[in-house]
Tab-separated table of C-alpha atoms and ligand atoms in Angstrom:
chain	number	residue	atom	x	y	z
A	1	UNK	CA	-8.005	-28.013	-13.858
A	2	UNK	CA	-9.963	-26.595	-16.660
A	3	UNK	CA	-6.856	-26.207	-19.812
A	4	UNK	CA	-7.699	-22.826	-20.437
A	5	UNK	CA	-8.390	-21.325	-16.992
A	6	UNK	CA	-5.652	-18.638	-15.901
A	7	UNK	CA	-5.163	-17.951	-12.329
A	8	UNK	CA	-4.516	-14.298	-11.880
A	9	UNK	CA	-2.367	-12.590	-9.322
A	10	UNK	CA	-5.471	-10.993	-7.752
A	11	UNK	CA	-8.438	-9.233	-9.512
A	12	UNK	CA	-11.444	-7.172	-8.170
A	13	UNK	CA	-13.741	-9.420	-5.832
A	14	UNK	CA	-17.276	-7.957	-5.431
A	15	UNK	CA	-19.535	-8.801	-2.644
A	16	UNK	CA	-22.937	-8.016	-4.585
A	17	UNK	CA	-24.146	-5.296	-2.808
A	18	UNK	CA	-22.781	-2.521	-4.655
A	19	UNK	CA	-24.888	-2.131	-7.299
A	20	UNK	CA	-27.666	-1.419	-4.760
A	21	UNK	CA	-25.320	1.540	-3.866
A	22	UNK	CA	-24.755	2.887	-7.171
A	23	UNK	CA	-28.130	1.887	-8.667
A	24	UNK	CA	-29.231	4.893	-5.462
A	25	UNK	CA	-26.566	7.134	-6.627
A	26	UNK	CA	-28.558	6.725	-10.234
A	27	UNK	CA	-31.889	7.148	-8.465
A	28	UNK	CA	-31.199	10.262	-6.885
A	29	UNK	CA	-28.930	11.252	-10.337
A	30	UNK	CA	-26.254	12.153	-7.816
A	31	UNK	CA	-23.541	11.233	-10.002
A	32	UNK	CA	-21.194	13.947	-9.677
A	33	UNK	CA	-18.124	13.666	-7.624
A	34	UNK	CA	-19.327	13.877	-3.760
A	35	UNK	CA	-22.427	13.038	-2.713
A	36	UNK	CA	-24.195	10.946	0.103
A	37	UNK	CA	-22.357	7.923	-1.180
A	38	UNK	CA	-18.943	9.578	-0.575
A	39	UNK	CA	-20.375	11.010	3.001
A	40	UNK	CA	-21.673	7.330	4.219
A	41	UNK	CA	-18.327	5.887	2.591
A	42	UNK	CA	-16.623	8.487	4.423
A	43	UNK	CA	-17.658	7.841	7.734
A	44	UNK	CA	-17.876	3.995	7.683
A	45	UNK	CA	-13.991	3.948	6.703
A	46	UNK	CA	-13.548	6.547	9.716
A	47	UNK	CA	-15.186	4.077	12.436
A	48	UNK	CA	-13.469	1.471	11.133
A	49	UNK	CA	-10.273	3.689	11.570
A	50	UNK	CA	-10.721	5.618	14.443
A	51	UNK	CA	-9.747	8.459	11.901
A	52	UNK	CA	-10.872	11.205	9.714
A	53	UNK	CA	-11.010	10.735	6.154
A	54	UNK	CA	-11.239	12.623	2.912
A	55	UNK	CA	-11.575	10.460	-0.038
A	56	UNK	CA	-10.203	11.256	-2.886
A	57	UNK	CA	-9.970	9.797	-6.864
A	58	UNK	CA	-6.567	8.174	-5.769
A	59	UNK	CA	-4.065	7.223	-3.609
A	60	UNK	CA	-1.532	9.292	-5.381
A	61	UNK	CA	-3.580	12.135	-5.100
A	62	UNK	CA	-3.709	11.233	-1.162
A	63	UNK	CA	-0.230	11.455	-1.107
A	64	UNK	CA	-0.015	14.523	-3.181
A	65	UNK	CA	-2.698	16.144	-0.484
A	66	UNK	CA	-0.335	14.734	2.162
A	67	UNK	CA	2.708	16.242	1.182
A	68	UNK	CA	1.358	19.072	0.498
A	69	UNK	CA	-0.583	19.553	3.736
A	70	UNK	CA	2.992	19.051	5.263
A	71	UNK	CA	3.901	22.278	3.510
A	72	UNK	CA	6.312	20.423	1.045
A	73	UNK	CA	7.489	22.703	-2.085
A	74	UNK	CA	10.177	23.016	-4.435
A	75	UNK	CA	13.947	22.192	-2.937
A	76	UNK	CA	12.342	20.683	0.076
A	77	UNK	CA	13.446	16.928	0.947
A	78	UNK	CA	11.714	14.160	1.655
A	79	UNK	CA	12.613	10.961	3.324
A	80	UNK	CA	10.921	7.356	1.611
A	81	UNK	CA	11.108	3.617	1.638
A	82	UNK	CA	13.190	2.349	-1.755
A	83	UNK	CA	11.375	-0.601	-1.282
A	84	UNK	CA	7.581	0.812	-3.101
A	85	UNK	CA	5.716	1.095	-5.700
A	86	UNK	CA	6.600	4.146	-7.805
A	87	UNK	CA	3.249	5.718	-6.569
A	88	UNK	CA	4.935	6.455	-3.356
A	89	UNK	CA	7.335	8.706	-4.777
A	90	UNK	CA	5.632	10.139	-7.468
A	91	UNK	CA	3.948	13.187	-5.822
A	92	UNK	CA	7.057	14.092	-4.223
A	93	UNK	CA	8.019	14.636	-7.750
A	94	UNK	CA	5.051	16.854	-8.392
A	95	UNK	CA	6.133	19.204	-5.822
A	96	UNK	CA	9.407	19.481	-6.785
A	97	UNK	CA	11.048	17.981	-3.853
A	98	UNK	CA	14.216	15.734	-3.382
A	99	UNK	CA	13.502	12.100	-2.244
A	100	UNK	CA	16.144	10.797	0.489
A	101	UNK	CA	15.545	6.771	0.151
A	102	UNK	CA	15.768	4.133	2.993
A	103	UNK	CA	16.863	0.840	2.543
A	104	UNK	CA	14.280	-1.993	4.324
A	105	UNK	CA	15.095	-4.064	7.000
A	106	UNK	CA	14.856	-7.680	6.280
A	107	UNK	CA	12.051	-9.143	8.973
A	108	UNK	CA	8.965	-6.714	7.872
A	109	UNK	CA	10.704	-5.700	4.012
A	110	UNK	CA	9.368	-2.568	5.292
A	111	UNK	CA	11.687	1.271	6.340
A	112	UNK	CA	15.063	0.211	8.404
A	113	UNK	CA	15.130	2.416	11.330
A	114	UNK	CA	18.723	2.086	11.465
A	115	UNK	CA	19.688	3.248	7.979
A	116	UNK	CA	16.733	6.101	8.671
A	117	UNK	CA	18.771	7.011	12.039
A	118	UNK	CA	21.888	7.472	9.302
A	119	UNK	CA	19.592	9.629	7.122
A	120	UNK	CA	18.487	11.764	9.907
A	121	UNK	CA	21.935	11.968	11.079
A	122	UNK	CA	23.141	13.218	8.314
A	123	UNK	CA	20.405	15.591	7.346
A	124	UNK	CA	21.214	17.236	10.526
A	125	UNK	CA	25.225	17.411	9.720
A	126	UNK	CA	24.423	19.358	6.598
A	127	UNK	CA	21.853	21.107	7.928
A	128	UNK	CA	18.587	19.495	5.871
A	129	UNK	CA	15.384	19.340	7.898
A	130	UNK	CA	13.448	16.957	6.031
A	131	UNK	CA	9.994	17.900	5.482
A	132	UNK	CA	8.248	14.133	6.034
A	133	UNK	CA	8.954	11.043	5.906
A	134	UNK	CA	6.809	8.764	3.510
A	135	UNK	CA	6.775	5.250	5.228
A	136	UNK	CA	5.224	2.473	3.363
A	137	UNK	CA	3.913	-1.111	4.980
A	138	UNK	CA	4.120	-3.102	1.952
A	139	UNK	CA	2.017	-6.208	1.284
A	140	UNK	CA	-0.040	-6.090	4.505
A	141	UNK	CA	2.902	-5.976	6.673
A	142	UNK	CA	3.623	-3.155	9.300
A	143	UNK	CA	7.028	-1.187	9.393
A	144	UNK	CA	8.726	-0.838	12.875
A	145	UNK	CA	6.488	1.630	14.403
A	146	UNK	CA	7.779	2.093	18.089
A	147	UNK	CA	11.190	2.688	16.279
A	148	UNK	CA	10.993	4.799	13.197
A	149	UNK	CA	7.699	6.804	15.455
A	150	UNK	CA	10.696	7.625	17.891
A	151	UNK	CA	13.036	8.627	15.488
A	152	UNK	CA	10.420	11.086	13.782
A	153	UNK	CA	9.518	12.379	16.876
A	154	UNK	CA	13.064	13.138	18.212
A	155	UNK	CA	14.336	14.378	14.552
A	156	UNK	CA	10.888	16.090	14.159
A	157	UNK	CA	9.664	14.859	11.406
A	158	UNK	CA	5.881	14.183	10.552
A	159	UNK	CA	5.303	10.767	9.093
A	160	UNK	CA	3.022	9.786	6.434
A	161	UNK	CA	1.992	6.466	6.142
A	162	UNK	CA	0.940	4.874	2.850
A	163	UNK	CA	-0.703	2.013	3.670
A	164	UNK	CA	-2.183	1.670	0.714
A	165	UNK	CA	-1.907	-2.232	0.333
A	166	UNK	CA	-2.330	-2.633	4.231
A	167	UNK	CA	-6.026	-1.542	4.635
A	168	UNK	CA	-7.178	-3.322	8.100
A	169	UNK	CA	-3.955	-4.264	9.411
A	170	UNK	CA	-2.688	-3.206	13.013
A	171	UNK	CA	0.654	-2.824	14.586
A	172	UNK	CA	0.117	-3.614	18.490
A	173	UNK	CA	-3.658	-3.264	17.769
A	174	UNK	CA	-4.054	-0.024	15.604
A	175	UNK	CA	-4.602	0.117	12.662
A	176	UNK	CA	-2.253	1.147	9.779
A	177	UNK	CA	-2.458	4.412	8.737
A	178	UNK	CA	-3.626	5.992	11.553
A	179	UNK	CA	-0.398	5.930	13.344
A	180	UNK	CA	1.238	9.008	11.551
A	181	UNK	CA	0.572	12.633	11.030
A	182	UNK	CA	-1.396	11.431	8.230
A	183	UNK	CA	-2.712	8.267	6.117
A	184	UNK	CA	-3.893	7.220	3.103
A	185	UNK	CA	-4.947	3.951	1.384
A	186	UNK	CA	-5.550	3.070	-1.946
A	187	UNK	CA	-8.950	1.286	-3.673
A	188	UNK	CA	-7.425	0.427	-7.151
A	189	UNK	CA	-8.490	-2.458	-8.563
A	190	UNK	CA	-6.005	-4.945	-7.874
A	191	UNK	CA	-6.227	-3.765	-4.054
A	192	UNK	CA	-7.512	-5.618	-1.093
A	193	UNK	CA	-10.913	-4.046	-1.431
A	194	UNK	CA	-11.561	-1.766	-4.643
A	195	UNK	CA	-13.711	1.236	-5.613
A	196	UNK	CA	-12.535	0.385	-9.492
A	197	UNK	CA	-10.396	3.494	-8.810
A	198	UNK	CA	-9.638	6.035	-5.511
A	199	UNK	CA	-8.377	6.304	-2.528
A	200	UNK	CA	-8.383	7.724	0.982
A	201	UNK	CA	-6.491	10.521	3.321
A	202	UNK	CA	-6.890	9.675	7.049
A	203	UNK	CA	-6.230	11.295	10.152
A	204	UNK	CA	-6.314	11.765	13.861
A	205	UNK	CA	-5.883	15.243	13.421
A	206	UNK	CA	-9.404	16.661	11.682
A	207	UNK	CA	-8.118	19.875	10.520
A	208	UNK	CA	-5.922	17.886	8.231
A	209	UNK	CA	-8.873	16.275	6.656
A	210	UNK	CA	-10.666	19.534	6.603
A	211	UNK	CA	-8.179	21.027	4.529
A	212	UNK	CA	-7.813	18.374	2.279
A	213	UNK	CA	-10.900	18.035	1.403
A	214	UNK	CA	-10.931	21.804	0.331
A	215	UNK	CA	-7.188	21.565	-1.642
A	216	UNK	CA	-8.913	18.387	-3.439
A	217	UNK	CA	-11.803	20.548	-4.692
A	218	UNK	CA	-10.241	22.940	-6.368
A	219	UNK	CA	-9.743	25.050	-3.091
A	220	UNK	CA	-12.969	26.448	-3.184
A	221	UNK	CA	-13.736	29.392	-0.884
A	222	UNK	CA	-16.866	29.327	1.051
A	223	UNK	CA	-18.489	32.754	-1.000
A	224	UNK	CA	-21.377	33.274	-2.371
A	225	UNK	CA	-19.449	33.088	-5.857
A	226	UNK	CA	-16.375	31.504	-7.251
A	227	UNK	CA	-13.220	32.446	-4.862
A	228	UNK	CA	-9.800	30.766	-4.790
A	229	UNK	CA	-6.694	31.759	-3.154
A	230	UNK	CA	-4.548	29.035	-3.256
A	231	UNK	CA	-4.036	26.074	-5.992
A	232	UNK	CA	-6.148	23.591	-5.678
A	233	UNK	CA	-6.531	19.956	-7.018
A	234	UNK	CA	-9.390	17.798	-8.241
A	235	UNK	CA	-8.921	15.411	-6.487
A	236	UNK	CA	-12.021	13.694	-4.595
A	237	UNK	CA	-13.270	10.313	-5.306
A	238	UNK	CA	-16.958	10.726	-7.278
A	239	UNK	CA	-20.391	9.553	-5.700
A	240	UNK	CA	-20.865	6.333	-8.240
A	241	UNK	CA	-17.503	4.739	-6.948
A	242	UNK	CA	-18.157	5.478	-2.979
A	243	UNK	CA	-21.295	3.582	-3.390
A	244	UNK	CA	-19.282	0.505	-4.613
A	245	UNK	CA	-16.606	1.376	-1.740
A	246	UNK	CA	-19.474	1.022	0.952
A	247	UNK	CA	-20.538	-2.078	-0.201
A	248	UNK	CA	-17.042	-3.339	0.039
A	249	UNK	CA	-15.847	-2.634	3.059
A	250	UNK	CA	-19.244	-4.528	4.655
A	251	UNK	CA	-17.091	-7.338	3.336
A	252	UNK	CA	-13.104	-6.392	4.693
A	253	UNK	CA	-12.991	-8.523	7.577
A	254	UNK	CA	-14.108	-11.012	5.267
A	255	UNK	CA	-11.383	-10.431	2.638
A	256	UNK	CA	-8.646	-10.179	4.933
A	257	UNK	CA	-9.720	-13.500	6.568
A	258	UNK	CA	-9.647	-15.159	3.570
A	259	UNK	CA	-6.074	-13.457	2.419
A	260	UNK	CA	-5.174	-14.949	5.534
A	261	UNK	CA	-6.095	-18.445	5.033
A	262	UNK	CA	-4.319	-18.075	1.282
A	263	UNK	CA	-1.437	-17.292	3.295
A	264	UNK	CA	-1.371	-20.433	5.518
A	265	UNK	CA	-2.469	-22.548	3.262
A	266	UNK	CA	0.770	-21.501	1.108
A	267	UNK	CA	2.769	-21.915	4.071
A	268	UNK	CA	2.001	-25.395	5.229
A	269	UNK	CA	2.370	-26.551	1.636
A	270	UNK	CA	5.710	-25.208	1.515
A	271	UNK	CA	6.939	-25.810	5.347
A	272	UNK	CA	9.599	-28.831	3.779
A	273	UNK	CA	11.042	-26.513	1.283
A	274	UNK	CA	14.404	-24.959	2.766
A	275	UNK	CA	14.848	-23.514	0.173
A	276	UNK	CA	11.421	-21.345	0.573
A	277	UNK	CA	10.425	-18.869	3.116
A	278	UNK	CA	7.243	-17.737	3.562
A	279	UNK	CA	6.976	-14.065	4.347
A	280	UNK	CA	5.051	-14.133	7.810
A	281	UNK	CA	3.437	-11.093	9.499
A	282	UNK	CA	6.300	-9.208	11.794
A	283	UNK	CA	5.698	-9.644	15.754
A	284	UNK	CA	2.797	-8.256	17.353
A	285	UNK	CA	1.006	-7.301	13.835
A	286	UNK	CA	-1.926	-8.374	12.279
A	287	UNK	CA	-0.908	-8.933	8.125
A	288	UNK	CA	-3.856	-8.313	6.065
A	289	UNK	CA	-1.472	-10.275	3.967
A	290	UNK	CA	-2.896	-8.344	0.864
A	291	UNK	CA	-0.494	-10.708	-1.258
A	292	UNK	CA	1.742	-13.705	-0.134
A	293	UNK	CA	5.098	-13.614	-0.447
A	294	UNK	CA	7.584	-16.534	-0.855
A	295	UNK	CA	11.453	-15.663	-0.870
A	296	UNK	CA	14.116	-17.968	-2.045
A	297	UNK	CA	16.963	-18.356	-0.263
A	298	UNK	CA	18.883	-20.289	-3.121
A	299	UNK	CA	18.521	-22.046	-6.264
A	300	UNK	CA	16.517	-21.028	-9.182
A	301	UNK	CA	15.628	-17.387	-9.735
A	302	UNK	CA	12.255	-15.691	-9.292
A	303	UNK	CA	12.096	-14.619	-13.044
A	304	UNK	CA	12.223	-18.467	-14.272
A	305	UNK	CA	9.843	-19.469	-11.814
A	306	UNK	CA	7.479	-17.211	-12.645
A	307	UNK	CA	8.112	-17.907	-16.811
A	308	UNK	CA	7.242	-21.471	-15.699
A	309	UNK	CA	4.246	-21.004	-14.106
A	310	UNK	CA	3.103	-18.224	-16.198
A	311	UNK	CA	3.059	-21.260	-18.945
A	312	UNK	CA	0.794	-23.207	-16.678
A	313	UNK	CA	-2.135	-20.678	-16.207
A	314	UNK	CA	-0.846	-18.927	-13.109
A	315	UNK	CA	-0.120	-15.483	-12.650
A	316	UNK	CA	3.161	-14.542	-9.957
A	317	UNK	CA	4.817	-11.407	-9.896
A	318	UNK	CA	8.247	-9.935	-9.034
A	319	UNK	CA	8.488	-7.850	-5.937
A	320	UNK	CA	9.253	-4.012	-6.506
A	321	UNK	CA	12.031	-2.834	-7.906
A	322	UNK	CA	13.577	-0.327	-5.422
A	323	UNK	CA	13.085	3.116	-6.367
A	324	UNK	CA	16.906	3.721	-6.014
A	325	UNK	CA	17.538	1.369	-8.571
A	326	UNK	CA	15.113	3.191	-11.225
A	327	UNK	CA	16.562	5.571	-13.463
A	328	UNK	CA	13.724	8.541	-12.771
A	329	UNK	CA	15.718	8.447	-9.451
A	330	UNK	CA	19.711	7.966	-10.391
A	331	UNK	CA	20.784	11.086	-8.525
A	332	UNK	CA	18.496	10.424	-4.935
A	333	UNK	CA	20.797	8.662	-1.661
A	334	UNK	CA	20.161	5.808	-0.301
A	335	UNK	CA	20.647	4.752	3.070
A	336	UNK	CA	21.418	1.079	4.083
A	337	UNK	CA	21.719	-0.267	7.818
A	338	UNK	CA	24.988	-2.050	6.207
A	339	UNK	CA	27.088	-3.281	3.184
A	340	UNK	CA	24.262	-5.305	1.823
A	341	UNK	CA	21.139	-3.804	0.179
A	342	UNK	CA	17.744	-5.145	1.883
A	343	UNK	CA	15.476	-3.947	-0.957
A	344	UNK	CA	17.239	-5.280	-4.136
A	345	UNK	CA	18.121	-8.964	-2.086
A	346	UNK	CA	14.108	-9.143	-1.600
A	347	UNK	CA	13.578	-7.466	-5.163
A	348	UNK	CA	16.460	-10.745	-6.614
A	349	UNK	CA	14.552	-13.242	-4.406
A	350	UNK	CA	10.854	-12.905	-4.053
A	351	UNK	CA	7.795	-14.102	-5.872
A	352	UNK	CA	3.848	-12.666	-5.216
A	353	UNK	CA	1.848	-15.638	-5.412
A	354	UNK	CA	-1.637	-15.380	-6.838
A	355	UNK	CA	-3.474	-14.258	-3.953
A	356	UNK	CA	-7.094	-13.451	-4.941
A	357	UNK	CA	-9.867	-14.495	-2.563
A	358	UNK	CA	-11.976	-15.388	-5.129
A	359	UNK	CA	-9.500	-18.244	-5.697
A	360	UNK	CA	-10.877	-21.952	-4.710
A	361	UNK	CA	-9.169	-24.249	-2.814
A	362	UNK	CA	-9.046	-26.480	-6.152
A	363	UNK	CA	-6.954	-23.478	-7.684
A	364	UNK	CA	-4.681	-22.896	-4.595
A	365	UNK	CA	-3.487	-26.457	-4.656
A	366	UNK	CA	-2.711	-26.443	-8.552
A	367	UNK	CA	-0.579	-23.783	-7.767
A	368	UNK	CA	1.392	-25.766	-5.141
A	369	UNK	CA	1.827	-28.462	-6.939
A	370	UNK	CA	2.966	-26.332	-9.684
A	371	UNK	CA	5.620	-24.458	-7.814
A	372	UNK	CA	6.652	-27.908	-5.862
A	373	UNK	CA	7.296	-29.443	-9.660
A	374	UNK	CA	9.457	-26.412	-11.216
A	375	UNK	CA	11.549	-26.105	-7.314
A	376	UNK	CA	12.294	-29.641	-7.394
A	377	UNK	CA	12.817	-30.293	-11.553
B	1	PLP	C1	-1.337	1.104	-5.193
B	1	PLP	C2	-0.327	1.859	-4.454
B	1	PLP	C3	-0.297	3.266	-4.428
B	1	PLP	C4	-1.134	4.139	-5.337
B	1	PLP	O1	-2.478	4.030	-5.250
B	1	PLP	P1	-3.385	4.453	-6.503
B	1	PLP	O2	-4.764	4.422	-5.915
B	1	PLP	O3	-3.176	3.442	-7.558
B	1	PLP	O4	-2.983	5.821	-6.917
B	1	PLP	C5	0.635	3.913	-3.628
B	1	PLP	N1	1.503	3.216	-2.887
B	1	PLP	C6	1.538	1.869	-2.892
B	1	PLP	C7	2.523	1.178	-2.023
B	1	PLP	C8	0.636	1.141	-3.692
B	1	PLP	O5	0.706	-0.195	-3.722
């Protein structure tokens, strides 16, 4: 290995086709927000789906749509995974509302539908009727669908999923974020495929889509001159970054293949380690396995693993911090499916690894050996 080569956690991977995408978007000067680029990107990501979709400059701002399509204001409450990315949360914030967190469950990391059967139990006792429940699949992998998709339905509850770091994975065959009310995915940089910046609302349900595309521009009346009624947002992903989004989701399959291989190739490295569990995709999933995730069941803590390697050239991470844990969110409840807390044991025991697929099989054994040396010293 070259001395001053650092292996990064995971970093934009192009496919080399998008600059014929935005080099048209120059052409044709269409460089405003919306455009053909955002139409084609638009409707590629909806076959793909089986969805509609209405992108937008964010994922946050997905969410923010989401929430709001769900009629969430001020005082309202809002169920969500503890186990996230601040993101998550965030436009529940905006709004005004109250988040009601839910512990994970330890086999997908992802919503417990037990400790969300206690939420919704006790919502009902005091007489709280959440207005949705924001369910994340973290890292690739799927939350509990059959269970939490009953739970919402009996407690009546829409569900929005934010699969924003599980773009292509399924749960019995469907894809992620298509199983809710509503969806939305992310394109950030660091994200399994990346517009440099934006995201994506999805749904089954069109007039969702509809209307967020019109909240997202400012809520825009269709008159012959300006007309607005409600607030609106500006919110929609511009014409320049859909072309790059086209180009990269030609090459998904591709990415989540190779994220897949990173994955196994981690795992049979590891298999001898009992001290080291590889964080498999649940039963009857497909992972995009957007990063891989080792756990340690004892021994030396993620923080000092990841000094060590960090002084070797290699990027690793810390999992989320639970959002119950963060002081912007000291007076929420949280509900746990038992004395133990799911989130923080995964936040106290689990490393990313460096999962980029632009990584070479040279660079994925490094790391290996790396991680082998430092577990064993
Ligand atoms: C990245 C991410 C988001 C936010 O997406 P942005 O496009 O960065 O706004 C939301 N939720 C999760 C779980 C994420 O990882």
């Amino acid at each position: 290995m070259d001395d001053n080569k650092k292996i990064p956690l995971a970093i934009p991977h192009m496919s080399g086709n998008e600059e014929i995408y935005i080099e048209r978007a120059f052409k044709q000067n269409w460089i405003a927000p919306l455009g053909p680029n955002v139409d084609l990107f638009e409707n590629r990501l909806g076959m793909y789906n089986q969805a509609h979709v209405a992108a937008t400059s964010s994922g946050t701002a997905a969410i923010h749509l989401a929430l709001t399509l769900l009629g969430v204001t001020e005082g309202d409450y809002v169920i969500c995974s503890t186990f996230t990315f601040v993101a998550s949360i965030n436009p529940a914030l905006y709004l005004g509302a109250h988040p009601i967190f839910i512990d994970s469950e330890a086999e997908t990391m992802n919503m417990s539908p037990e400790a969300l059967e206690l939420a919704l139990q006790d919502c009902q006792r005091k007489g709280i009727q959440p207005k949705a429940i924001i369910l994340v699949h973290l890292y690739g992998h799927s939350a509990k669908m059959d269970e939490i998709m009953a739970l919402a339905n009996y407690y009546q509850v829409p569900i929005i999923e934010d699969a924003a770091e599980s773009l292509g994975s399924e749960y019995k065959g469907q894809k992620l974020g298509t199983l809710g009310e509503i969806g939305i995915f992310s394109f950030n940089g660091n994200k399994i495929i990346t517009t440099s910046g934006g995201g994506a609302l999805v749904s089954k349900n069109k007039n969702y889509v509809e209307k967020a595309k019109f909240l997202a521009s400012q809520s825009k009346e269709n008159a012959p001159y300006y007309l607005h009624q409600e607030v609106g947002y500006n919110y929609r992903l511009s014409n320049v970054l859909a072309g790059i989004g086209i180009a990269q989701l030609e090459v998904l399959e591709e990415r989540i293949q190779k994220k897949r291989l990173i994955f196994e190739h981690y795992q049979q490295a590891f298999e001898n380690f009992p001290q080291i569990e590889m964080k498999q995709e649940p039963q009857n999933t497909r992972s995009n396995y957007w990063l891989s995730i080792m756990l340690l069941n004892h021994g030396k803590s993620p923080q000092y693993i990841i000094e060590q390697l960090n002084e070797q050239g290699i990027e690793a991470r810390r999992l989320w911090n639970p959002m119950h844990c963060q002081p912007l969110f000291q007076n929420a409840p949280i509900y746990t499916e038992s004395t133990e807390n799911i989130a923080e044991k995964l936040f106290n025991t689990g490393i990313c690894l460096p999962s980029g697929t632009n990584m070479s099989e040279e660079e994925l054994a490094y790391i290996e050996k790396q991680i082998s040396k430092i577990i064993e010293k």
